[in-house]
Coordinates of C-alpha atoms and ligand atoms in Angstrom, one line a residue:
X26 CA 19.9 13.5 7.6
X27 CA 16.9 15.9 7.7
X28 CA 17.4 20.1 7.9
X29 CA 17.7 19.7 12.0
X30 CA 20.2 16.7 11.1
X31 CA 18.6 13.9 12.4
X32 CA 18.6 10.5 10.7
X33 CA 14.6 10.4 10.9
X34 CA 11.2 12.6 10.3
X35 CA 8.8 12.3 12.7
X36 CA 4.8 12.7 11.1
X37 CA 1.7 12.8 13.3
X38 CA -1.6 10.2 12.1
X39 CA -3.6 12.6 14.4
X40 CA -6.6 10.0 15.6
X41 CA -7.1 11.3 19.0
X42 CA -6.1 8.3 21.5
X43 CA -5.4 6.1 18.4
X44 CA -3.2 8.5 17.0
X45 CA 0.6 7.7 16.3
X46 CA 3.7 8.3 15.0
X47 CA 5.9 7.6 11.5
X48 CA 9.2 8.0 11.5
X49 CA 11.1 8.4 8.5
X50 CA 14.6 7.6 7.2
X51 CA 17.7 5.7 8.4
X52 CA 18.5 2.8 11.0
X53 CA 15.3 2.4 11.9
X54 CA 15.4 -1.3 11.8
X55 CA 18.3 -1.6 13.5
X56 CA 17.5 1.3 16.4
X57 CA 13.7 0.0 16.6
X58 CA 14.2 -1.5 20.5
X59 CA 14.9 2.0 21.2
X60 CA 11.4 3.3 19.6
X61 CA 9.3 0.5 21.0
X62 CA 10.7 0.1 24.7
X63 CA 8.6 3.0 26.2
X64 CA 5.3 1.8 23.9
X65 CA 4.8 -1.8 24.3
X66 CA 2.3 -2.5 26.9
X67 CA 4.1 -5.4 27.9
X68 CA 8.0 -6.6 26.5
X69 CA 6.8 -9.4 24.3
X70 CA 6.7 -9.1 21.1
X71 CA 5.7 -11.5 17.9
X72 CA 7.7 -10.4 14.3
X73 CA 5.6 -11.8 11.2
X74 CA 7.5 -11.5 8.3
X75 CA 8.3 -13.6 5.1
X76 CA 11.2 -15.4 4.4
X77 CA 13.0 -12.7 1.5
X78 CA 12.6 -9.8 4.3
X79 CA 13.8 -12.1 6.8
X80 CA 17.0 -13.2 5.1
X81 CA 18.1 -9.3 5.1
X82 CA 16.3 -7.6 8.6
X83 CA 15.1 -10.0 10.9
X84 CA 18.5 -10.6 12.6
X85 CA 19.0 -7.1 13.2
X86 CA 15.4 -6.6 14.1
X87 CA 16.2 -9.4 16.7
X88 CA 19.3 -7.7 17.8
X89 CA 18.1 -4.5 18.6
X90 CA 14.2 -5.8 20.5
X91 CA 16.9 -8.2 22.3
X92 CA 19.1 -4.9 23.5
X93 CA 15.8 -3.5 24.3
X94 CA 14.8 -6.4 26.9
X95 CA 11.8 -7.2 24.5
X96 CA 11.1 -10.8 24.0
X97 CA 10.0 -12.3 20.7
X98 CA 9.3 -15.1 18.8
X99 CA 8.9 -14.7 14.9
X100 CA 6.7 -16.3 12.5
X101 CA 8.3 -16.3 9.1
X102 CA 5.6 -16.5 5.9
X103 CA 5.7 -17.5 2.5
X104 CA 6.9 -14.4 0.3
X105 CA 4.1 -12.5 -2.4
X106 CA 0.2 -11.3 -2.8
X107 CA -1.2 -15.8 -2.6
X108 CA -0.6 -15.3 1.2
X109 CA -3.1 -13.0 1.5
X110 CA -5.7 -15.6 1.9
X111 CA -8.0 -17.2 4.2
X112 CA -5.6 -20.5 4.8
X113 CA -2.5 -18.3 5.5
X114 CA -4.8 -16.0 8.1
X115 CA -5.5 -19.4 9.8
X116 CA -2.5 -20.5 9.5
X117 CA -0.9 -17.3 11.2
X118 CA -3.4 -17.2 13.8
X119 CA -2.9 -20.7 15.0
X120 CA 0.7 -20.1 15.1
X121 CA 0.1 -16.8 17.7
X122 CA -2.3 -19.1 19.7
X123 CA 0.5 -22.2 20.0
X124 CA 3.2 -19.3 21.0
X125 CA 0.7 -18.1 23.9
X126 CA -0.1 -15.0 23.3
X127 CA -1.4 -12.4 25.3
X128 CA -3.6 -9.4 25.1
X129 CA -0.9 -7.4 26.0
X130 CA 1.9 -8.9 23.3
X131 CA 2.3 -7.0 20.2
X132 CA 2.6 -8.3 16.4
X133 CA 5.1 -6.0 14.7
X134 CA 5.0 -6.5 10.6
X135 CA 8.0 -6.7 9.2
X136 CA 7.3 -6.4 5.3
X137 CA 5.7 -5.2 2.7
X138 CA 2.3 -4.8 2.0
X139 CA 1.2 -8.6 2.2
X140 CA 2.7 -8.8 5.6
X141 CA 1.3 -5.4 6.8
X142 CA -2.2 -6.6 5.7
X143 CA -2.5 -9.8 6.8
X144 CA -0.6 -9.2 9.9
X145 CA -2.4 -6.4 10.8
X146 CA -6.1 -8.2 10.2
X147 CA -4.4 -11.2 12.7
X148 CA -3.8 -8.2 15.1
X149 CA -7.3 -7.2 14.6
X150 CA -9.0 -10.1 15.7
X151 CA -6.6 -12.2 17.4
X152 CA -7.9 -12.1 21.2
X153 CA -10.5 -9.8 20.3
X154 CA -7.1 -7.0 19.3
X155 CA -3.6 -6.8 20.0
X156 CA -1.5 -4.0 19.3
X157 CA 0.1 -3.4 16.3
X158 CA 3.8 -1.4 15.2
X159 CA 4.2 -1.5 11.3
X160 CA 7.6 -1.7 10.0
X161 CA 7.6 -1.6 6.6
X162 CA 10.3 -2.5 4.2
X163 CA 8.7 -2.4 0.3
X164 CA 8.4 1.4 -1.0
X165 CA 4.8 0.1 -1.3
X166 CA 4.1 -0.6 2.4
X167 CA 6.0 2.6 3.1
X168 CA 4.0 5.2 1.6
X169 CA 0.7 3.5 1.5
X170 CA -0.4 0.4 3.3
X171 CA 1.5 0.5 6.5
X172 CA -0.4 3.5 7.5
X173 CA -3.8 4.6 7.5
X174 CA -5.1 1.2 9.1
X175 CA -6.6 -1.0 6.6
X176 CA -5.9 -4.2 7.2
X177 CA -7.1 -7.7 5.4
X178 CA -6.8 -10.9 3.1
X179 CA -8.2 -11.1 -0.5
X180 CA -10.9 -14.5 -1.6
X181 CA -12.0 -15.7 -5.2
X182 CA -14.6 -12.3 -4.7
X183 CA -11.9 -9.8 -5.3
X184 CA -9.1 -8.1 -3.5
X185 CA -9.3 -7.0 0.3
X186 CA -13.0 -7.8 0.6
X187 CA -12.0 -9.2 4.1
X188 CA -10.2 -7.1 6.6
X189 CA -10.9 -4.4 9.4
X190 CA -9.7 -1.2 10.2
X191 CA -6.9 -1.6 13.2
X192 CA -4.6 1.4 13.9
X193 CA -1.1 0.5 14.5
X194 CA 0.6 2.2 17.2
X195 CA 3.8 3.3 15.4
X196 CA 5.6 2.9 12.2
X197 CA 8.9 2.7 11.4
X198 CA 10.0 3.2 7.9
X199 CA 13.7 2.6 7.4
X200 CA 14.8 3.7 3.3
X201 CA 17.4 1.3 4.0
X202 CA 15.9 -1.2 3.9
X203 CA 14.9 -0.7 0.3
X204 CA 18.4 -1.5 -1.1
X205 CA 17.6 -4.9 -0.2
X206 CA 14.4 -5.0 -2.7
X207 CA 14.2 -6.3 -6.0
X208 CA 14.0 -3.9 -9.1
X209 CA 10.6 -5.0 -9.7
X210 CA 9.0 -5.0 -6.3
X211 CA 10.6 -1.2 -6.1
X212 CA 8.9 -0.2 -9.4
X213 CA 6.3 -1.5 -8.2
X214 CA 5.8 0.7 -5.2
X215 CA 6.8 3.6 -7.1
X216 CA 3.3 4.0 -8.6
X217 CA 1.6 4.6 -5.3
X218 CA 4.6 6.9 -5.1
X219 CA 2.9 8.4 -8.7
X220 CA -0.7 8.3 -6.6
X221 CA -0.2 10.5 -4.5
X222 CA 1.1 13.4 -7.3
X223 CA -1.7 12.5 -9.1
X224 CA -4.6 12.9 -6.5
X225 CA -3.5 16.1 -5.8
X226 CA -0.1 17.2 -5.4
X227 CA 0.9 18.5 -9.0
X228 CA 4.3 20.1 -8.1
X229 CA 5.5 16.8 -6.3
X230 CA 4.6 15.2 -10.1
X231 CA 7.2 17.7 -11.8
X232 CA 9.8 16.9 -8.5
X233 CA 9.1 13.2 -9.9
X234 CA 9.4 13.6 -13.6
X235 CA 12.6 15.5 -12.7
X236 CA 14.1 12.7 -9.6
X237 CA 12.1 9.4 -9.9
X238 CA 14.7 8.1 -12.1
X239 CA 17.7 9.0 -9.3
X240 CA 15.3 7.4 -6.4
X241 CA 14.7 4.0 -8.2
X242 CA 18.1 3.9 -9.3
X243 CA 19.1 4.5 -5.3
X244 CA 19.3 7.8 -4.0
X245 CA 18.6 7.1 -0.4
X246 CA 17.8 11.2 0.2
X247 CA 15.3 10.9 -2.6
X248 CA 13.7 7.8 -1.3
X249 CA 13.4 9.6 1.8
X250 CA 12.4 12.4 0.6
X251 CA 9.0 10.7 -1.5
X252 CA 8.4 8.4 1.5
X253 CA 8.2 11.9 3.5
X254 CA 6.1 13.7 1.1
X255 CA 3.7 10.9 0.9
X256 CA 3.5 9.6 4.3
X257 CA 2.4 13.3 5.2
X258 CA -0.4 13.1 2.5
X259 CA -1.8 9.8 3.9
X260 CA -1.3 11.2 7.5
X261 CA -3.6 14.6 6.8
X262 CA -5.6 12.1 4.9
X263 CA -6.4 9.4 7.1
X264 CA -6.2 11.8 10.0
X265 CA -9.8 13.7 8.5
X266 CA -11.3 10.7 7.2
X267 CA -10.4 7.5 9.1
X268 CA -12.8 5.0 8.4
X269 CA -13.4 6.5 4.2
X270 CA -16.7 7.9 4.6
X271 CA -15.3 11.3 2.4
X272 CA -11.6 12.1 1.2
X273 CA -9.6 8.9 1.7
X274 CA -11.7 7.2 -1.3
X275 CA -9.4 9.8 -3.0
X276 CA -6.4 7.0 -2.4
X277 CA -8.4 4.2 -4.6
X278 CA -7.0 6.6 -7.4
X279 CA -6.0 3.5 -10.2
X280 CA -7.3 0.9 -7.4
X281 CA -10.4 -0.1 -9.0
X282 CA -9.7 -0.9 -12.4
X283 CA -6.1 -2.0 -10.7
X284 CA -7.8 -4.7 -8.4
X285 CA -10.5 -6.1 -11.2
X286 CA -6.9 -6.6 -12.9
X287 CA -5.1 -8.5 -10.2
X288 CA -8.2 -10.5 -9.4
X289 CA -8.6 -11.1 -13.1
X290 CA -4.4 -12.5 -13.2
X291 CA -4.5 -14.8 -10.2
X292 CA -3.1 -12.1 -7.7
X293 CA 0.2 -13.6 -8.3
X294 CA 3.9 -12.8 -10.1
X295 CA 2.2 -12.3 -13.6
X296 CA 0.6 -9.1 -12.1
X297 CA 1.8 -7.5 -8.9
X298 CA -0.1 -4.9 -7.2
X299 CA 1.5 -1.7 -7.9
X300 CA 1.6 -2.7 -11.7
X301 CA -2.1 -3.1 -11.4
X302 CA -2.0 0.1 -9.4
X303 CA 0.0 1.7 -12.7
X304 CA -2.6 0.3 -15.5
X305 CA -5.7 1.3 -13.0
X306 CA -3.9 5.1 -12.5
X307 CA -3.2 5.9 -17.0
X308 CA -6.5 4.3 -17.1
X309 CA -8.1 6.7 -14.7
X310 CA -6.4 9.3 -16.9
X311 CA -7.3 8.0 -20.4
X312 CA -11.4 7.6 -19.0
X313 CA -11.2 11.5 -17.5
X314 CA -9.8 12.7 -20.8
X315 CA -12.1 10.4 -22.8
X316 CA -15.0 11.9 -20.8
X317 CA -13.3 15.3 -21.5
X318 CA -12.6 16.2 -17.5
X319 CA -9.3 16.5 -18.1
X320 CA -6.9 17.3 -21.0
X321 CA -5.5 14.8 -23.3
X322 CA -1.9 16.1 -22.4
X323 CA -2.2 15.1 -19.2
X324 CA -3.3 11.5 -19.6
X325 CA -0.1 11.2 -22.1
X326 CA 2.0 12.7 -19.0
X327 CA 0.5 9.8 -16.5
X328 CA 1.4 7.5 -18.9
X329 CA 4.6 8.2 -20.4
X330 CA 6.3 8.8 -16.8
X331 CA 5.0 5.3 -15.3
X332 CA 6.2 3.7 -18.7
X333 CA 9.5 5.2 -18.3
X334 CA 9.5 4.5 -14.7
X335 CA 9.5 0.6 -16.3
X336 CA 5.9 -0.1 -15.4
X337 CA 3.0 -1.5 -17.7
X338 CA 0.6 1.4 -18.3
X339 CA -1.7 -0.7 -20.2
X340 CA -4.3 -3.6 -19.8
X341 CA -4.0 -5.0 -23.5
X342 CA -1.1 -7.3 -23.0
X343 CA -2.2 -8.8 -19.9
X344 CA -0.7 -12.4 -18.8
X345 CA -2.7 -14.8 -19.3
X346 CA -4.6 -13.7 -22.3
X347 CA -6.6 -11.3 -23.8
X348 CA -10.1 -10.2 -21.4
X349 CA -13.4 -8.9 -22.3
X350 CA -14.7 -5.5 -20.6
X351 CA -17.4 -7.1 -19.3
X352 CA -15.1 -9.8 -16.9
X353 CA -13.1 -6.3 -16.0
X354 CA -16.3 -4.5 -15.1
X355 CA -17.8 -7.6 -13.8
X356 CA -14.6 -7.2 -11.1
X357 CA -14.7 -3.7 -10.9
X358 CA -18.7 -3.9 -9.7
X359 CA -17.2 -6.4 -6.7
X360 CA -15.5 -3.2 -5.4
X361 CA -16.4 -2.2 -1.9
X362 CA -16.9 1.7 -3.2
X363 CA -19.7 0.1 -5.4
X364 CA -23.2 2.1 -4.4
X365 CA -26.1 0.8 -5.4
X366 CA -24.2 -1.7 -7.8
X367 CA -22.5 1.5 -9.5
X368 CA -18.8 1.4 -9.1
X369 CA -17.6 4.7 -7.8
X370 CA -14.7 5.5 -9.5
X371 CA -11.8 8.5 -8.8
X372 CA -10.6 10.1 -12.0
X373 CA -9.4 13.8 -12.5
X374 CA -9.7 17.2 -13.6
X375 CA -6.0 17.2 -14.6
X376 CA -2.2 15.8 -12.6
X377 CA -3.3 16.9 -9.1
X378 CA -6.5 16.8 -9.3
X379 CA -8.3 13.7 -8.5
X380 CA -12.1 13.2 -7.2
X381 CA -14.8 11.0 -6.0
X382 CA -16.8 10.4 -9.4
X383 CA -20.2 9.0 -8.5
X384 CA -23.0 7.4 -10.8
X385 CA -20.4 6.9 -14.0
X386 CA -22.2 5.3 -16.8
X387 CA -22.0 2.1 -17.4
X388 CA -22.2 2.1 -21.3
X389 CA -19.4 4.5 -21.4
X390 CA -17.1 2.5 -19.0
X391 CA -18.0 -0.4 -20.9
X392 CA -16.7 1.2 -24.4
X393 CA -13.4 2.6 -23.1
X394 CA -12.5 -0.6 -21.8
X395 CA -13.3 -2.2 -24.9
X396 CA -10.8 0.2 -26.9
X397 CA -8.4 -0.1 -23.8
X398 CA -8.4 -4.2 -23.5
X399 CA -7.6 -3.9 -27.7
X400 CA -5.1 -2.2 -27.8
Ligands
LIG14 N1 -4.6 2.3 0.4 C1 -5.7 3.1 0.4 C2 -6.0 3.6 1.8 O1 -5.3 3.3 2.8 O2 -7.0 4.1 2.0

């Protein structure tokens, strides 16, 4: 329950007509009929979702768009990051063309982050645009990727190179739901949990150093409480800076060394993408304080809580063998923040304190991850 007692925060993405709502907390699978009656344009509805999310929310899902009088169909995908691509897009989009589709049905994602993305981009450009309800169900999707409207696939060129921006028109993020994910998939999300301290929300880092262990162990008021705090960031964020002309490059905090890591591994199980998130965000730290922006202390803070949070902090012992820094920079130059073939990158003044670092030098990028990829 929240201070007023209600089982769910409501947060504002303030986008003028494409503005909408989050809500926040408990049920919200179950209750969703209820949230999406008055909003659909017409009562159809298509759930995508993969077959682990299915297995625990889909029948309820079901239950409740049923109670609602929304009809649905559901197209069930393949679980993890490999779905991401151009043959599942197809794939998807086929399968919403065979079940008739209108302009007026809406795709509601039932996931995480794979789901949201490649869902979404379908929504996108399926008929030109459908509508679009997010309900997340990773900690990942629910404080980063389910709002903010980035939707897409990743190709052999690097990760979401593909994808448009598509609003969704509501999301629903039930902490339930994250009883029913795996340890490592949690862990996972809990560095874009660590992000969003990092960029710039210092006292939220102590609240983390001093509960993180509590919410990934399963304190549902602490989940709700993180998902709350960062959903609000994203919100203001995205709400000033939609389409990441300014601020919003601020959440690629980790993101670009994290995605010339993912690319580098296969975008598979050896690497998931909040672990890549969790190297990308001590080695933001370690290259500030190696370029003496911020203090050593800090870096050692960034990287001691993600390690005891039970994620890698390090690019050394990557699967698959040992890389060079110029195959990582190699990635890190596919980026879509690159300018002028210089990578931007976001590192920081200290815990709270990220920024938009322009025009980084090459040679010195090039030595730290030399030192970093050794060891
Ligand atoms: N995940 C970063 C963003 O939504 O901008």
């Amino acid at each position: 329950m929240n201070e007023a007692g209600e089982r769910h925060d409501r947060l504002r993405v303030d986008l003028g007509a494409r503005g909408y709502d989050i809500l926040v907390g408990e049920d919200l699978v179950a209750t969703a009929g209820r949230h999406l009656a008055g909003l659909l344009a017409q009562p159809r509805a298509v759930v995508v979702t993969d077959g682990n999310v299915a297995a625990h929310w889909l029948e309820p899902l079901g239950r409740t768009l049923a109670g609602a009088g929304i009809a649905h169909d559901a197209v069930v995908l393949e679980a993890g990051e490999r779905s991401k691509d151009y043959a599942h897009l197809e794939r998807l989009l086929d399968r919403l063309l065979d079940l008739r589709v209108e302009r007026r049905t809406s795709l509601v994602a039932l996931g995480g982050g794979v789901v949201g993305d490649l869902a979404g981009f379908a929504a996108a450009i399926a008929l030109r645009g459908l509508d679009l309800v997010q309900v997340p169900t990773s900690l990942l999707a629910q404080v980063d990727s389910s709002v903010g409207g980035k939707t897409g696939i990743n190709t052999r060129h690097g990760k979401n190179l593909i994808g448009a921006f598509h609003q969704p028109r509501l999301v629903l993020a039930d902490v339930g739901t994250l009883d029913t994910l795996p340890p490592r998939e949690l862990r996972a999300g809990y560095a874009e949990v660590v992000k969003y301290a990092l960029i710039g929300d210092a006292p939220f880092f102590s609240w983390l150093a001093a509960n993180g262990r509590d919410l990934l162990a399963g304190d549902r008021r602490k989940r709700r409480h993180a998902v709350l705090v960062c959903c609000r960031a994203k919100a203001t964020i995205v709400g000033a800076d939609e389409r990441e002309a300014g601020p919003r490059a601020l959440l690629n905090l980790g993101h670009t060394f994290g995605h010339a890591l993912e690319s580098l591994t296969g975008y598979g199980d050896a690497l998931l993408h909040g672990e890549a998130v969790a190297i990308g965000l001590a080695l933001a730290f370690a290259f500030s304080a190696r370029l003496g922006l911020c203090a050593d202390e800090d870096a050692d803070r960034v990287r001691r809580h993600l390690e005891a949070a039970g994620l890698p902090s390090s690019p050394a012992g990557l699967p698959g063998g040992r890389r060079s820094p110029d195959e990582v920079l190699s990635r890190m130059e596919q980026d879509k923040k690159v300018v002028g073939g210089e990578p931007t990158l976001i590192l920081a003044r200290g815990i709270g304190q990220a920024f938009v670092a322009r025009g980084v030098e090459r040679r010195k990028l090039r030595a730290f991850l030399a030192d970093a990829l050794s060891g």
